[in-house]
Amino acid sequence: MNGPKHKLCTKLSSTYLRKWWITIAIASILIVGGVLVACEFSVLINAIVDRMVALRPGAKTFGWWAKPPVEPHISLYIYNVTNADDFLSNGSKAIVDEVGPYVYSESWEKVNIVENDNGTLSYNLRKIYSFREDLSVGPEDDVVIVPNIPMLSATSQSKHAARFLRLAMASIMDILKIKPFVQVSVGQLLWGYEDPLLKLAKDVVPKEQKLPYEEFGLLYGKNGTSSDRVTVNTGVDDIEKYGIIDQYNGRTHLPHWTTDECNHLNGTDGSIFPPHIDHDRVLHVYDKDLCRLMPLVFEKEVMTSNEVPGYRFTPPEWVFADVESHPENMCFCPAGQPSCSPNGLFNVSLCQYDSPIMLSFPHFYLGDESLRTQVEGISPPEKEKHQFFLDVQPKMGTTLRVRARIQINLAVSQVFDIKQVANFPDIIFPILWFEEGIDSLPNEVTDLMRFAEQVPPKIRVALIVGLFALGVALLLLSTFCLIRNSHRQSTLHLEGSNYLATAQVDMNKKQNKDTQPARY
């Protein structure tokens, strides 16, 4: 009796139900897979992006980094002094006329690249400038009148020297007929002209104190390969260090400021940043002429003309603030409180051979109004025209668009013992401002960025929906079939039991009939 019943249950379990248990297992795996995709797919994509952007020689991104496929431009606006004589003789307020832009296209290339054993690359930067008269207001031969920076730097530095030295300087300047303002062409102001003071210094100053140039120009020596040796992290071993400067001319810190924090070099050149940028990240850019790291904070989300989303980062308002409003800037005052810059200025004299050069944003944007009104002719600053900003693709950390806007000013000190400048007051005199940057990247680069930004989220959603939908469908189907087959199993079991019971009754009747005595 037990034999047929056991065989029936075994048959039902193996033949009809096993495949549905397997289906339930597959459905569960699909659902778990959907959960894993929802939670970990972004981690996988980030790992792929990290490997793709890291600076590996031979990779496409390495080639873009070594020789960027862009044509940056620098536009310069010069403050031409229109009343130099009245300013010096009558004490009139200086009147300036902003002339420009004078535009140069640039070609960037990293040369002498060496791969180091510690996950870094060393290189020299080659920049070639080409004048674009078609984009400029005039030729490089246009003549402007500007402060005599070598002369005024020398007189300002002599303010606290011995009086006989100042008198001697006045005599030398009288003999050489050096005046506080010079009339030069735009090309000379930028790329260099022979200055009598520098020529004299070359002959009389001790060798160890000589300046490394014989002519004066605001961009003198920058058209060509820089002698500065830069070492950056590749990001291969640690993506969080991708593009971060490791050493600059063998130094890991700047030598100028009073704290390690202000002497840090842990920024990039502004073209790349460690990827996966969020709104809370503070980016840092280092340029030798800035003499410090430039911090950049998130301002807003932007969209490029190629439909690549980006984040706009700008310097915080306190970056050139005075120490009264931002005490953390005290470290940029190497000689204590008296050497601190006014609000809106940054003193880079330590990086400019002690010339009293002050940097600001154009038209003294974010600076005190009194700086702008020291001279006439400078219009109020406008954010759209004068803000320093940088747009970054957050997933890959690549710069999309740049407007690096900086103004160069000269901090002149009045020195009564030098007759040539006796009437030149203490003043922050604006020289020029420029904007350097790029408008867009080539389609080849933006297509990759757009793919990295748009396709993985779509794949993630498709996988999540597909895995969950298929898993749930299989689970429902297998559950329904299990329930139905379980009902059939119970019915068959009941029918089998009834059959056995009926057979037993019939057998008992037959046995009883056979055992009954015969009747005669």
Short mmCIF file of C-alpha atoms in Angstrom, two decimals:
data_model
loop_
_atom_site.label_atom_id
_atom_site.label_comp_id
_atom_site.label_asym_id
_atom_site.label_seq_id
_atom_site.Cartn_x
_atom_site.Cartn_y
_atom_site.Cartn_z
CA MET A 1 0.00 0.00 0.00
CA ASN A 2 2.80 2.43 0.85
CA GLY A 3 4.78 1.57 -2.27
CA PRO A 4 2.37 2.95 -4.87
CA LYS A 5 1.71 6.10 -2.77
CA HIS A 6 5.42 6.89 -2.39
CA LYS A 7 6.09 6.41 -6.09
CA LEU A 8 3.23 8.75 -6.98
CA CYS A 9 4.56 11.60 -4.77
CA THR A 10 8.09 11.14 -6.07
CA LYS A 11 6.87 11.31 -9.63
CA LEU A 12 4.94 14.51 -8.99
CA SER A 13 7.91 16.18 -7.22
CA SER A 14 10.56 15.34 -9.79
CA THR A 15 8.64 15.58 -13.00
CA TYR A 16 6.22 18.45 -12.46
CA LEU A 17 7.66 20.62 -9.74
CA ARG A 18 11.48 20.63 -9.96
CA LYS A 19 11.61 22.88 -13.02
CA TRP A 20 9.53 25.51 -11.22
CA TRP A 21 11.83 25.53 -8.20
CA ILE A 22 14.70 26.12 -10.61
CA THR A 23 12.72 28.93 -12.21
CA ILE A 24 12.17 30.53 -8.77
CA ALA A 25 15.91 30.35 -8.12
CA ILE A 26 16.66 32.05 -11.46
CA ALA A 27 14.04 34.73 -10.76
CA SER A 28 15.61 35.40 -7.34
CA ILE A 29 19.04 35.73 -8.93
CA LEU A 30 17.69 38.21 -11.47
CA ILE A 31 16.07 40.33 -8.74
CA VAL A 32 19.24 40.28 -6.64
CA GLY A 33 21.15 41.24 -9.79
CA GLY A 34 18.83 44.22 -10.23
CA VAL A 35 19.51 45.30 -6.65
CA LEU A 36 23.28 45.00 -7.21
CA VAL A 37 23.07 47.04 -10.41
CA ALA A 38 21.08 49.71 -8.61
CA CYS A 39 23.67 49.91 -5.84
CA GLU A 40 27.01 49.12 -7.50
CA PHE A 41 26.73 49.98 -11.20
CA SER A 42 27.96 53.53 -10.60
CA VAL A 43 31.02 52.16 -8.81
CA LEU A 44 31.83 50.04 -11.86
CA ILE A 45 31.39 52.99 -14.25
CA ASN A 46 33.56 55.20 -12.05
CA ALA A 47 36.28 52.57 -12.10
CA ILE A 48 36.11 52.50 -15.91
CA VAL A 49 36.28 56.31 -16.06
CA ASP A 50 39.23 56.33 -13.65
CA ARG A 51 41.16 53.95 -15.84
CA MET A 52 40.25 55.85 -18.99
CA VAL A 53 41.37 59.31 -17.80
CA ALA A 54 44.56 58.30 -15.95
CA LEU A 55 47.70 59.52 -17.71
CA ARG A 56 49.10 56.40 -19.36
CA PRO A 57 51.61 56.98 -22.19
CA GLY A 58 50.07 55.85 -25.45
CA ALA A 59 46.47 56.35 -24.33
CA LYS A 60 44.24 58.81 -26.15
CA THR A 61 43.67 60.93 -23.03
CA PHE A 62 47.44 61.11 -22.53
CA GLY A 63 47.81 62.54 -26.03
CA TRP A 64 45.12 65.14 -25.32
CA TRP A 65 46.91 66.10 -22.12
CA ALA A 66 50.36 66.31 -23.72
CA LYS A 67 49.18 68.36 -26.70
CA PRO A 68 45.70 69.74 -26.07
CA PRO A 69 43.58 69.76 -29.26
CA VAL A 70 42.43 73.31 -28.59
CA GLU A 71 43.49 76.83 -29.57
CA PRO A 72 43.45 79.03 -26.47
CA HIS A 73 43.37 82.80 -26.83
CA ILE A 74 44.64 85.57 -24.62
CA SER A 75 43.04 89.00 -24.95
CA LEU A 76 44.80 91.97 -23.39
CA TYR A 77 43.36 95.38 -22.47
CA ILE A 78 45.88 98.13 -21.73
CA TYR A 79 45.24 101.21 -19.59
CA ASN A 80 46.66 103.99 -21.75
CA VAL A 81 47.46 107.12 -19.68
CA THR A 82 46.16 110.20 -21.47
CA ASN A 83 47.32 112.98 -19.09
CA ALA A 84 50.74 111.90 -17.88
CA ASP A 85 52.19 115.42 -17.83
CA ASP A 86 49.28 116.95 -15.90
CA PHE A 87 49.34 114.06 -13.47
CA LEU A 88 53.02 114.67 -12.65
CA SER A 89 53.09 118.46 -12.74
CA ASN A 90 49.68 119.55 -11.49
CA GLY A 91 48.70 116.71 -9.23
CA SER A 92 45.68 115.92 -11.39
CA LYS A 93 44.04 112.54 -11.09
CA ALA A 94 45.41 110.16 -13.71
CA ILE A 95 43.07 109.54 -16.63
CA VAL A 96 43.31 106.19 -18.41
CA ASP A 97 41.72 104.93 -21.60
CA GLU A 98 41.24 101.18 -21.83
CA VAL A 99 42.41 100.04 -25.27
CA GLY A 100 41.97 96.52 -26.54
CA PRO A 101 41.57 93.74 -27.04
CA TYR A 102 44.91 92.74 -28.48
CA VAL A 103 44.47 89.04 -29.11
CA TYR A 104 46.99 86.23 -29.39
CA SER A 105 46.26 82.61 -30.19
CA GLU A 106 48.25 80.08 -28.22
CA SER A 107 49.62 76.63 -28.88
CA TRP A 108 50.31 74.47 -25.83
CA GLU A 109 52.48 71.38 -25.70
CA LYS A 110 54.18 69.49 -22.90
CA VAL A 111 57.67 68.51 -23.98
CA ASN A 112 60.57 66.56 -22.51
CA ILE A 113 58.05 64.24 -20.84
CA VAL A 114 59.61 61.66 -18.53
CA GLU A 115 57.69 58.89 -16.76
CA ASN A 116 58.90 58.47 -13.19
CA ASP A 117 58.80 55.37 -10.99
CA ASN A 118 56.51 56.89 -8.35
CA GLY A 119 53.43 57.35 -10.54
CA THR A 120 54.33 60.84 -11.77
CA LEU A 121 55.31 62.53 -15.02
CA SER A 122 57.76 65.40 -15.45
CA TYR A 123 57.66 67.88 -18.32
CA ASN A 124 58.35 71.39 -19.58
CA LEU A 125 55.54 73.50 -21.04
CA ARG A 126 55.91 75.06 -24.46
CA LYS A 127 53.62 78.00 -25.24
CA ILE A 128 53.70 79.69 -28.61
CA TYR A 129 51.86 83.01 -29.03
CA SER A 130 50.71 84.25 -32.43
CA PHE A 131 49.24 87.72 -32.85
CA ARG A 132 45.72 87.79 -34.30
CA GLU A 133 45.27 91.23 -35.81
CA ASP A 134 41.93 90.10 -37.26
CA LEU A 135 40.58 89.75 -33.72
CA SER A 136 42.34 92.82 -32.30
CA VAL A 137 41.51 96.52 -32.29
CA GLY A 138 44.77 97.33 -34.01
CA PRO A 139 48.32 96.15 -34.77
CA GLU A 140 51.03 95.43 -32.22
CA ASP A 141 52.62 98.70 -33.31
CA ASP A 142 49.89 100.73 -31.60
CA VAL A 143 51.55 103.13 -29.16
CA VAL A 144 50.48 103.43 -25.52
CA ILE A 145 51.67 105.45 -22.54
CA VAL A 146 52.04 103.44 -19.33
CA PRO A 147 53.91 103.76 -16.02
CA ASN A 148 57.62 103.00 -16.22
CA ILE A 149 57.52 99.80 -14.21
CA PRO A 150 61.30 99.22 -13.83
CA MET A 151 61.85 102.82 -12.70
CA LEU A 152 58.89 103.01 -10.32
CA SER A 153 59.76 99.62 -8.88
CA ALA A 154 63.28 100.83 -8.14
CA THR A 155 62.14 104.10 -6.57
CA SER A 156 59.46 102.40 -4.45
CA GLN A 157 61.99 99.86 -3.18
CA SER A 158 64.38 102.68 -2.26
CA LYS A 159 61.85 104.45 -0.04
CA HIS A 160 63.34 102.99 3.14
CA ALA A 161 66.96 103.00 1.95
CA ALA A 162 69.59 105.53 3.02
CA ARG A 163 68.90 109.05 1.75
CA PHE A 164 72.19 109.33 -0.13
CA LEU A 165 71.21 106.24 -2.14
CA ARG A 166 67.96 107.86 -3.17
CA LEU A 167 69.79 111.05 -4.17
CA ALA A 168 72.27 109.00 -6.17
CA MET A 169 69.41 107.21 -7.88
CA ALA A 170 67.87 110.57 -8.79
CA SER A 171 71.13 111.70 -10.36
CA ILE A 172 71.49 108.51 -12.38
CA MET A 173 67.93 108.82 -13.65
CA ASP A 174 68.56 112.42 -14.56
CA ILE A 175 71.63 111.48 -16.57
CA LEU A 176 69.83 108.60 -18.30
CA LYS A 177 66.76 110.80 -18.86
CA ILE A 178 64.45 108.21 -17.32
CA LYS A 179 60.87 109.36 -16.81
CA PRO A 180 57.98 107.90 -14.77
CA PHE A 181 55.94 107.18 -17.89
CA VAL A 182 57.10 105.49 -21.08
CA GLN A 183 55.70 105.56 -24.57
CA VAL A 184 56.00 102.10 -26.11
CA SER A 185 54.22 99.94 -28.62
CA VAL A 186 51.87 97.21 -27.48
CA GLY A 187 54.33 94.60 -28.71
CA GLN A 188 57.19 96.20 -26.73
CA LEU A 189 55.13 96.41 -23.54
CA LEU A 190 54.30 92.72 -23.79
CA TRP A 191 57.39 91.09 -25.28
CA GLY A 192 60.16 93.42 -24.20
CA TYR A 193 62.04 96.63 -24.86
CA GLU A 194 65.48 97.78 -23.81
CA ASP A 195 65.32 99.62 -20.51
CA PRO A 196 68.28 101.81 -19.42
CA LEU A 197 67.95 100.84 -15.77
CA LEU A 198 68.07 97.13 -16.55
CA LYS A 199 70.99 97.71 -18.87
CA LEU A 200 72.81 99.60 -16.12
CA ALA A 201 72.01 96.89 -13.60
CA LYS A 202 73.50 94.30 -15.91
CA ASP A 203 76.84 96.13 -15.78
CA VAL A 204 77.03 97.15 -12.11
CA VAL A 205 74.98 94.69 -10.05
CA PRO A 206 76.85 91.66 -8.64
CA LYS A 207 76.35 88.49 -10.66
CA GLU A 208 74.36 86.71 -7.96
CA GLN A 209 71.87 89.60 -7.78
CA LYS A 210 71.35 90.15 -11.49
CA LEU A 211 67.92 89.80 -12.98
CA PRO A 212 67.48 86.86 -15.40
CA TYR A 213 66.54 89.14 -18.29
CA GLU A 214 68.00 92.11 -20.12
CA GLU A 215 64.80 93.66 -21.43
CA PHE A 216 61.53 94.48 -19.78
CA GLY A 217 58.19 93.11 -20.99
CA LEU A 218 55.15 91.84 -19.14
CA LEU A 219 55.29 88.59 -21.14
CA TYR A 220 59.03 88.62 -21.71
CA GLY A 221 60.48 85.12 -22.11
CA LYS A 222 57.09 83.38 -22.15
CA ASN A 223 56.89 82.79 -25.91
CA GLY A 224 58.60 79.42 -26.16
CA THR A 225 59.57 76.51 -23.93
CA SER A 226 59.57 77.27 -20.23
CA SER A 227 62.58 76.30 -18.15
CA ASP A 228 60.29 75.39 -15.27
CA ARG A 229 60.18 71.63 -14.66
CA VAL A 230 56.78 70.42 -13.54
CA THR A 231 56.02 66.99 -12.04
CA VAL A 232 52.40 65.83 -11.79
CA ASN A 233 50.64 62.70 -10.58
CA THR A 234 49.29 60.40 -13.30
CA GLY A 235 46.34 59.10 -11.29
CA VAL A 236 47.22 55.49 -12.21
CA ASP A 237 47.93 54.51 -8.60
CA ASP A 238 45.60 57.02 -6.92
CA ILE A 239 42.93 58.71 -9.00
CA GLU A 240 42.39 61.31 -6.26
CA LYS A 241 45.84 62.71 -7.15
CA TYR A 242 45.15 62.80 -10.88
CA GLY A 243 46.81 65.88 -12.39
CA ILE A 244 47.91 67.21 -8.98
CA ILE A 245 51.34 68.85 -8.96
CA ASP A 246 53.89 66.78 -7.07
CA GLN A 247 56.87 69.09 -7.56
CA TYR A 248 57.59 72.40 -9.25
CA ASN A 249 61.26 72.90 -10.09
CA GLY A 250 62.06 70.23 -7.52
CA ARG A 251 60.04 71.87 -4.75
CA THR A 252 57.02 70.35 -3.06
CA HIS A 253 56.09 73.69 -1.44
CA LEU A 254 56.46 77.36 -2.31
CA PRO A 255 59.15 79.26 -0.36
CA HIS A 256 57.32 82.59 -0.08
CA TRP A 257 54.63 82.48 2.59
CA THR A 258 54.51 82.00 6.34
CA THR A 259 52.62 78.68 6.65
CA ASP A 260 52.75 75.30 4.94
CA GLU A 261 49.08 75.61 4.09
CA CYS A 262 49.64 78.75 2.03
CA ASN A 263 52.79 77.29 0.47
CA HIS A 264 51.03 74.15 -0.76
CA LEU A 265 51.40 73.18 -4.40
CA ASN A 266 48.71 70.50 -4.41
CA GLY A 267 46.73 71.93 -7.31
CA THR A 268 46.59 71.31 -11.05
CA ASP A 269 47.44 73.43 -14.06
CA GLY A 270 43.72 74.07 -14.58
CA SER A 271 43.20 71.73 -17.55
CA ILE A 272 42.36 68.58 -15.58
CA PHE A 273 41.20 67.72 -12.06
CA PRO A 274 40.58 64.48 -10.14
CA PRO A 275 37.27 63.11 -11.53
CA HIS A 276 33.87 62.65 -9.88
CA ILE A 277 33.55 66.28 -8.79
CA ASP A 278 30.63 67.33 -6.62
CA HIS A 279 29.31 70.71 -5.53
CA ASP A 280 31.27 70.64 -2.27
CA ARG A 281 34.67 70.11 -3.87
CA VAL A 282 37.16 72.99 -3.77
CA LEU A 283 39.38 72.97 -6.84
CA HIS A 284 42.88 74.43 -6.77
CA VAL A 285 44.86 75.84 -9.69
CA TYR A 286 48.54 76.75 -9.58
CA ASP A 287 50.24 79.14 -11.96
CA LYS A 288 53.70 80.50 -11.30
CA ASP A 289 52.65 84.08 -12.01
CA LEU A 290 49.84 83.85 -9.46
CA CYS A 291 52.44 83.02 -6.82
CA ARG A 292 49.95 80.81 -4.96
CA LEU A 293 47.20 78.24 -5.31
CA MET A 294 43.99 79.75 -6.61
CA PRO A 295 40.99 78.13 -4.88
CA LEU A 296 37.80 77.71 -6.90
CA VAL A 297 34.36 76.96 -5.46
CA PHE A 298 31.17 75.75 -7.13
CA GLU A 299 28.88 78.47 -8.44
CA LYS A 300 26.31 76.82 -10.73
CA GLU A 301 25.60 74.07 -13.24
CA VAL A 302 26.13 74.94 -16.91
CA MET A 303 25.60 73.33 -20.31
CA THR A 304 28.07 73.71 -23.16
CA SER A 305 27.13 74.34 -26.76
CA ASN A 306 27.88 70.64 -27.40
CA GLU A 307 25.31 69.64 -24.77
CA VAL A 308 27.90 68.49 -22.26
CA PRO A 309 26.87 69.32 -18.68
CA GLY A 310 29.42 71.02 -16.48
CA TYR A 311 29.97 72.76 -13.16
CA ARG A 312 31.15 76.37 -13.02
CA PHE A 313 33.81 77.11 -10.43
CA THR A 314 34.97 80.60 -9.50
CA PRO A 315 37.35 82.10 -6.91
CA PRO A 316 35.59 82.75 -3.60
CA GLU A 317 35.02 86.37 -2.69
CA TRP A 318 37.61 86.16 0.08
CA VAL A 319 40.49 85.03 -2.14
CA PHE A 320 41.94 88.58 -2.40
CA ALA A 321 40.28 89.87 0.76
CA ASP A 322 42.14 91.85 3.42
CA VAL A 323 42.99 90.20 6.73
CA GLU A 324 40.33 92.17 8.60
CA SER A 325 37.55 90.46 6.65
CA HIS A 326 39.36 87.15 6.16
CA PRO A 327 42.05 86.52 8.82
CA GLU A 328 43.19 83.30 7.10
CA ASN A 329 44.90 85.46 4.48
CA MET A 330 47.44 86.63 7.07
CA CYS A 331 49.80 83.91 5.87
CA PHE A 332 50.19 85.88 2.63
CA CYS A 333 51.72 88.79 4.56
CA PRO A 334 55.39 87.75 4.84
CA ALA A 335 56.41 90.86 6.77
CA GLY A 336 53.39 90.92 9.06
CA GLN A 337 50.40 93.25 9.05
CA PRO A 338 52.09 96.20 7.25
CA SER A 339 52.78 94.03 4.21
CA CYS A 340 49.18 92.86 3.84
CA SER A 341 47.37 93.91 0.69
CA PRO A 342 44.26 96.10 0.63
CA ASN A 343 40.94 94.40 0.01
CA GLY A 344 40.78 93.17 -3.59
CA LEU A 345 44.55 92.96 -4.21
CA PHE A 346 47.20 90.28 -3.93
CA ASN A 347 50.88 91.14 -3.52
CA VAL A 348 53.10 89.01 -5.80
CA SER A 349 56.30 91.01 -5.34
CA LEU A 350 58.08 87.99 -3.84
CA CYS A 351 57.60 86.21 -7.17
CA GLN A 352 58.54 89.28 -9.25
CA TYR A 353 62.02 90.10 -7.94
CA ASP A 354 60.54 92.43 -5.31
CA SER A 355 58.82 94.61 -7.89
CA PRO A 356 55.67 95.98 -6.19
CA ILE A 357 53.26 94.14 -8.48
CA MET A 358 49.71 93.68 -7.23
CA LEU A 359 47.20 91.36 -8.85
CA SER A 360 43.46 91.90 -8.84
CA PHE A 361 40.49 90.93 -10.91
CA PRO A 362 39.74 93.23 -13.89
CA HIS A 363 38.36 96.66 -12.99
CA PHE A 364 39.04 95.71 -9.34
CA TYR A 365 36.10 93.28 -9.38
CA LEU A 366 35.39 92.14 -5.78
CA GLY A 367 37.74 94.87 -4.53
CA ASP A 368 37.18 98.13 -2.73
CA GLU A 369 35.58 100.88 -4.80
CA SER A 370 38.37 103.27 -3.75
CA LEU A 371 40.88 101.29 -5.81
CA ARG A 372 38.98 101.92 -9.02
CA THR A 373 38.40 105.60 -8.34
CA GLN A 374 42.09 106.40 -7.74
CA VAL A 375 42.22 106.98 -11.48
CA GLU A 376 39.58 108.13 -13.93
CA GLY A 377 38.40 106.14 -16.92
CA ILE A 378 37.79 102.69 -15.41
CA SER A 379 34.14 101.67 -15.62
CA PRO A 380 32.47 99.78 -12.75
CA PRO A 381 33.20 96.04 -12.83
CA GLU A 382 30.70 93.67 -14.40
CA LYS A 383 30.49 90.03 -13.41
CA GLU A 384 29.90 88.78 -16.96
CA LYS A 385 32.97 90.62 -18.28
CA HIS A 386 35.38 90.49 -15.38
CA GLN A 387 34.73 87.32 -13.38
CA PHE A 388 37.35 84.57 -13.30
CA PHE A 389 35.65 81.22 -13.94
CA LEU A 390 36.27 77.69 -15.08
CA ASP A 391 33.70 75.14 -16.32
CA VAL A 392 34.50 71.50 -15.55
CA GLN A 393 32.95 68.22 -16.70
CA PRO A 394 32.35 66.67 -13.26
CA LYS A 395 32.52 62.97 -14.14
CA MET A 396 35.86 63.11 -15.96
CA GLY A 397 37.38 66.21 -14.35
CA THR A 398 38.21 67.83 -17.70
CA THR A 399 37.98 71.58 -18.19
CA LEU A 400 35.33 72.56 -20.74
CA ARG A 401 35.61 76.35 -20.82
CA VAL A 402 37.90 78.87 -19.14
CA ARG A 403 38.04 82.59 -18.58
CA ALA A 404 41.12 83.30 -16.47
CA ARG A 405 40.83 87.06 -15.94
CA ILE A 406 43.52 88.92 -14.01
CA GLN A 407 44.59 92.56 -13.79
CA ILE A 408 48.19 93.67 -13.25
CA ASN A 409 48.71 96.73 -11.06
CA LEU A 410 51.76 98.60 -9.77
CA ALA A 411 51.88 99.74 -6.14
CA VAL A 412 53.78 103.03 -6.35
CA SER A 413 55.21 104.71 -3.25
CA GLN A 414 55.89 108.43 -3.20
CA VAL A 415 59.59 109.22 -2.67
CA PHE A 416 60.31 112.91 -2.16
CA ASP A 417 64.09 112.65 -2.46
CA ILE A 418 63.85 111.44 -6.04
CA LYS A 419 62.70 114.47 -7.96
CA GLN A 420 61.45 112.51 -10.94
CA VAL A 421 58.75 110.90 -8.81
CA ALA A 422 58.35 113.46 -6.05
CA ASN A 423 54.87 114.31 -7.32
CA PHE A 424 53.90 110.68 -7.96
CA PRO A 425 51.54 109.86 -5.06
CA ASP A 426 51.05 106.60 -3.23
CA ILE A 427 48.74 104.81 -5.62
CA ILE A 428 47.74 101.42 -6.99
CA PHE A 429 48.22 102.14 -10.68
CA PRO A 430 46.48 99.76 -13.12
CA ILE A 431 48.63 98.61 -16.05
CA LEU A 432 46.52 96.12 -18.00
CA TRP A 433 44.16 93.21 -17.63
CA PHE A 434 43.81 90.05 -19.66
CA GLU A 435 41.57 87.06 -20.13
CA GLU A 436 43.06 83.75 -21.14
CA GLY A 437 41.13 80.65 -21.96
CA ILE A 438 39.21 78.39 -24.28
CA ASP A 439 35.62 78.49 -25.51
CA SER A 440 35.06 74.83 -26.36
CA LEU A 441 36.67 71.45 -26.91
CA PRO A 442 36.77 69.45 -30.17
CA ASN A 443 33.85 67.14 -30.97
CA GLU A 444 36.07 64.10 -30.48
CA VAL A 445 36.57 65.04 -26.85
CA THR A 446 33.04 66.22 -26.11
CA ASP A 447 31.54 63.12 -27.74
CA LEU A 448 33.45 60.98 -25.27
CA MET A 449 32.32 63.19 -22.39
CA ARG A 450 28.72 63.11 -23.53
CA PHE A 451 28.88 59.30 -23.81
CA ALA A 452 30.36 58.99 -20.31
CA GLU A 453 27.73 61.34 -18.91
CA GLN A 454 24.58 60.15 -20.69
CA VAL A 455 24.94 56.48 -21.71
CA PRO A 456 25.87 54.75 -18.42
CA PRO A 457 22.79 56.09 -16.55
CA LYS A 458 20.56 54.84 -19.37
CA ILE A 459 22.25 51.41 -19.30
CA ARG A 460 21.81 51.32 -15.52
CA VAL A 461 18.09 52.08 -15.73
CA ALA A 462 17.61 49.56 -18.54
CA LEU A 463 19.41 46.83 -16.59
CA ILE A 464 17.50 47.57 -13.39
CA VAL A 465 14.11 47.57 -15.14
CA GLY A 466 14.96 44.53 -17.27
CA LEU A 467 16.31 42.42 -14.43
CA PHE A 468 13.52 43.32 -12.03
CA ALA A 469 10.78 42.88 -14.65
CA LEU A 470 12.08 39.50 -15.83
CA GLY A 471 12.77 38.30 -12.28
CA VAL A 472 9.33 39.31 -11.00
CA ALA A 473 7.61 37.81 -14.07
CA LEU A 474 9.39 34.50 -13.62
CA LEU A 475 8.71 34.53 -9.90
CA LEU A 476 4.99 35.13 -10.39
CA LEU A 477 4.78 32.51 -13.14
CA SER A 478 6.63 29.86 -11.19
CA THR A 479 4.66 30.58 -8.01
CA PHE A 480 1.37 30.26 -9.92
CA CYS A 481 2.47 26.98 -11.49
CA LEU A 482 3.68 25.62 -8.15
CA ILE A 483 0.36 26.40 -6.52
CA ARG A 484 -1.54 24.84 -9.41
CA ASN A 485 0.64 21.73 -9.49
CA SER A 486 0.46 21.41 -5.72
CA HIS A 487 -3.36 21.38 -6.06
CA ARG A 488 -3.09 18.68 -8.72
CA GLN A 489 -0.80 16.70 -6.48
CA SER A 490 -3.35 16.82 -3.64
CA THR A 491 -6.14 15.75 -6.01
CA LEU A 492 -4.12 12.87 -7.37
CA HIS A 493 -3.14 11.83 -3.87
CA LEU A 494 -6.79 11.82 -2.83
CA GLU A 495 -7.82 9.84 -5.89
CA GLY A 496 -5.04 7.35 -5.24
CA SER A 497 -6.15 6.97 -1.64
CA ASN A 498 -9.77 6.37 -2.68
CA TYR A 499 -8.65 3.81 -5.22
CA LEU A 500 -6.61 1.96 -2.65
CA ALA A 501 -9.41 2.12 -0.13
CA THR A 502 -11.91 0.73 -2.66
CA ALA A 503 -9.52 -2.00 -3.67
CA GLN A 504 -9.05 -2.93 -0.04
CA VAL A 505 -12.81 -3.17 0.53
CA ASP A 506 -13.24 -5.35 -2.52
CA MET A 507 -10.40 -7.56 -1.38
CA ASN A 508 -11.91 -7.90 2.08
CA LYS A 509 -15.28 -8.80 0.60
CA LYS A 510 -13.68 -11.42 -1.55
CA GLN A 511 -11.78 -12.88 1.37
CA ASN A 512 -14.93 -12.97 3.50
CA LYS A 513 -16.78 -14.68 0.69
CA ASP A 514 -14.08 -17.30 0.31
CA THR A 515 -14.03 -18.08 4.03
CA GLN A 516 -17.77 -18.48 4.40
CA PRO A 517 -18.83 -22.26 4.70
CA ALA A 518 -20.74 -23.73 1.87
CA ARG A 519 -24.53 -24.18 2.27
CA TYR A 520 -26.24 -27.25 1.14
#
